[in-house]
Amino acid sequence: MTAAISNDLRVFAGQKWPTMNHKWRKNKLASMLRMSERRVKSLYEADPAARVRADEADRIRALINQEEADAALADRIAELEAQVAFLTAAINRDQMASTGAASHQAGNGGTGQSQGIPRRRSTD
């Protein structure tokens, strides 16, 4: 059990803080888990004399599961933001197209014909 907990802690800390050293990671884990630095060091390094208490194992699992849930939630939020951006762009394109078509028809007297060539009068 200690080896599995040690591996879980090492993998979690390595993924969360890849640029930090092991000492810093152990200190950060101790504060997050509300455990002493010495206790986290024993578990982190898989000390053969260390025995994992039930409440400690629960806290470690909860921390790891919470981080996984947070990562999944962040991925879902990013996906939804991308969908909203796409829909907003589509709505803006439609509004610009309808505004342009309306102003084009208004400038032509609503006939939709080009005003480039002047019309002849009946008196000419």
Tab-separated table of C-alpha atoms in Angstrom:
chain	number	residue	atom	x	y	z
A	1	MET	CA	0.000	0.000	0.000
A	2	THR	CA	2.829	2.407	0.825
A	3	ALA	CA	4.450	1.807	-2.554
A	4	ALA	CA	1.180	2.521	-4.383
A	5	ILE	CA	0.595	5.698	-2.367
A	6	SER	CA	4.191	6.750	-2.978
A	7	ASN	CA	3.796	6.210	-6.705
A	8	ASP	CA	0.491	8.112	-6.748
A	9	LEU	CA	2.035	11.045	-4.892
A	10	ARG	CA	5.092	11.140	-7.152
A	11	VAL	CA	3.058	10.982	-10.357
A	12	PHE	CA	0.568	13.572	-9.140
A	13	ALA	CA	3.279	15.991	-7.973
A	14	GLY	CA	5.333	15.478	-11.130
A	15	GLN	CA	2.400	16.277	-13.374
A	16	LYS	CA	1.171	19.215	-11.310
A	17	TRP	CA	4.567	20.861	-10.755
A	18	PRO	CA	6.938	19.538	-13.438
A	19	THR	CA	9.565	22.242	-12.987
A	20	MET	CA	9.890	22.021	-9.204
A	21	ASN	CA	12.208	19.755	-7.228
A	22	HIS	CA	11.084	16.910	-4.941
A	23	LYS	CA	11.637	18.851	-1.732
A	24	TRP	CA	9.366	21.673	-2.893
A	25	ARG	CA	6.755	19.162	-4.067
A	26	LYS	CA	6.754	17.362	-0.705
A	27	ASN	CA	6.302	20.649	1.150
A	28	LYS	CA	3.429	21.650	-1.130
A	29	LEU	CA	1.772	18.245	-0.730
A	30	ALA	CA	2.110	18.507	3.050
A	31	SER	CA	0.247	21.814	3.069
A	32	MET	CA	-2.443	20.555	0.682
A	33	LEU	CA	-2.978	17.325	2.629
A	34	ARG	CA	-2.754	19.007	6.048
A	35	MET	CA	-0.004	16.594	7.096
A	36	SER	CA	3.455	17.161	8.513
A	37	GLU	CA	6.331	17.489	6.079
A	38	ARG	CA	8.076	14.535	7.705
A	39	ARG	CA	5.004	12.323	7.284
A	40	VAL	CA	4.622	13.261	3.622
A	41	LYS	CA	8.329	12.637	3.079
A	42	SER	CA	7.983	9.120	4.539
A	43	LEU	CA	5.040	8.334	2.279
A	44	TYR	CA	6.530	10.073	-0.783
A	45	GLU	CA	9.769	8.126	-0.488
A	46	ALA	CA	7.996	4.829	0.356
A	47	ASP	CA	9.734	4.405	3.695
A	48	PRO	CA	9.345	0.706	4.624
A	49	ALA	CA	8.615	1.616	8.247
A	50	ALA	CA	5.783	3.989	7.278
A	51	ARG	CA	2.244	2.695	7.450
A	52	VAL	CA	-0.489	4.583	5.667
A	53	ARG	CA	-3.398	5.487	7.904
A	54	ALA	CA	-6.909	5.199	6.535
A	55	ASP	CA	-7.635	8.920	6.834
A	56	GLU	CA	-4.354	9.768	5.081
A	57	ALA	CA	-5.125	7.390	2.213
A	58	ASP	CA	-8.585	8.948	1.902
A	59	ARG	CA	-7.129	12.472	1.792
A	60	ILE	CA	-4.571	11.470	-0.834
A	61	ARG	CA	-7.204	9.774	-3.016
A	62	ALA	CA	-9.531	12.751	-2.617
A	63	LEU	CA	-6.774	15.166	-3.664
A	64	ILE	CA	-5.864	13.134	-6.736
A	65	ASN	CA	-9.508	12.584	-7.721
A	66	GLN	CA	-10.303	16.274	-7.201
A	67	GLU	CA	-7.454	17.299	-9.474
A	68	GLU	CA	-8.623	14.841	-12.149
A	69	ALA	CA	-12.164	16.191	-11.861
A	70	ASP	CA	-10.852	19.767	-12.080
A	71	ALA	CA	-8.890	18.897	-15.226
A	72	ALA	CA	-11.950	17.279	-16.817
A	73	LEU	CA	-14.050	20.297	-15.895
A	74	ALA	CA	-11.457	22.681	-17.361
A	75	ASP	CA	-11.462	20.677	-20.606
A	76	ARG	CA	-15.253	20.824	-20.776
A	77	ILE	CA	-15.270	24.575	-20.113
A	78	ALA	CA	-12.716	25.131	-22.889
A	79	GLU	CA	-14.864	23.071	-25.262
A	80	LEU	CA	-17.980	25.079	-24.399
A	81	GLU	CA	-16.118	28.380	-24.804
A	82	ALA	CA	-15.004	27.296	-28.273
A	83	GLN	CA	-18.603	26.439	-29.204
A	84	VAL	CA	-19.853	29.814	-27.922
A	85	ALA	CA	-17.154	31.630	-29.910
A	86	PHE	CA	-18.144	29.732	-33.062
A	87	LEU	CA	-21.837	30.514	-32.566
A	88	THR	CA	-21.120	34.180	-31.823
A	89	ALA	CA	-19.073	34.466	-35.013
A	90	ALA	CA	-21.862	32.808	-37.020
A	91	ILE	CA	-24.480	35.159	-35.566
A	92	ASN	CA	-22.296	38.184	-36.319
A	93	ARG	CA	-21.790	37.011	-39.910
A	94	ASP	CA	-25.539	36.573	-40.373
A	95	GLN	CA	-26.262	40.007	-38.908
A	96	MET	CA	-23.661	41.660	-41.133
A	97	ALA	CA	-25.038	39.891	-44.189
A	98	SER	CA	-28.639	40.863	-43.438
A	99	THR	CA	-27.646	44.464	-42.655
A	100	GLY	CA	-25.678	44.696	-45.897
A	101	ALA	CA	-28.542	43.264	-47.947
A	102	ALA	CA	-31.060	45.621	-46.337
A	103	SER	CA	-28.912	48.694	-46.971
A	104	HIS	CA	-28.242	47.581	-50.545
A	105	GLN	CA	-31.956	47.267	-51.278
A	106	ALA	CA	-32.728	50.561	-49.547
A	107	GLY	CA	-30.194	52.338	-51.753
A	108	ASN	CA	-31.815	50.907	-54.905
A	109	GLY	CA	-35.291	51.968	-54.038
A	110	GLY	CA	-36.139	48.447	-53.051
A	111	THR	CA	-36.110	47.220	-56.659
A	112	GLY	CA	-32.919	45.252	-56.332
A	113	GLN	CA	-31.786	46.681	-59.724
A	114	SER	CA	-28.493	48.414	-60.261
A	115	GLN	CA	-28.445	52.217	-60.254
A	116	GLY	CA	-25.281	52.402	-62.382
A	117	ILE	CA	-27.066	53.444	-65.641
A	118	PRO	CA	-29.457	56.386	-65.489
A	119	ARG	CA	-32.982	55.706	-66.630
A	120	ARG	CA	-34.472	57.512	-69.570
A	121	ARG	CA	-37.330	59.820	-69.046
A	122	SER	CA	-40.431	59.676	-71.150
A	123	THR	CA	-39.878	63.291	-72.204
A	124	ASP	CA	-36.411	62.618	-73.668
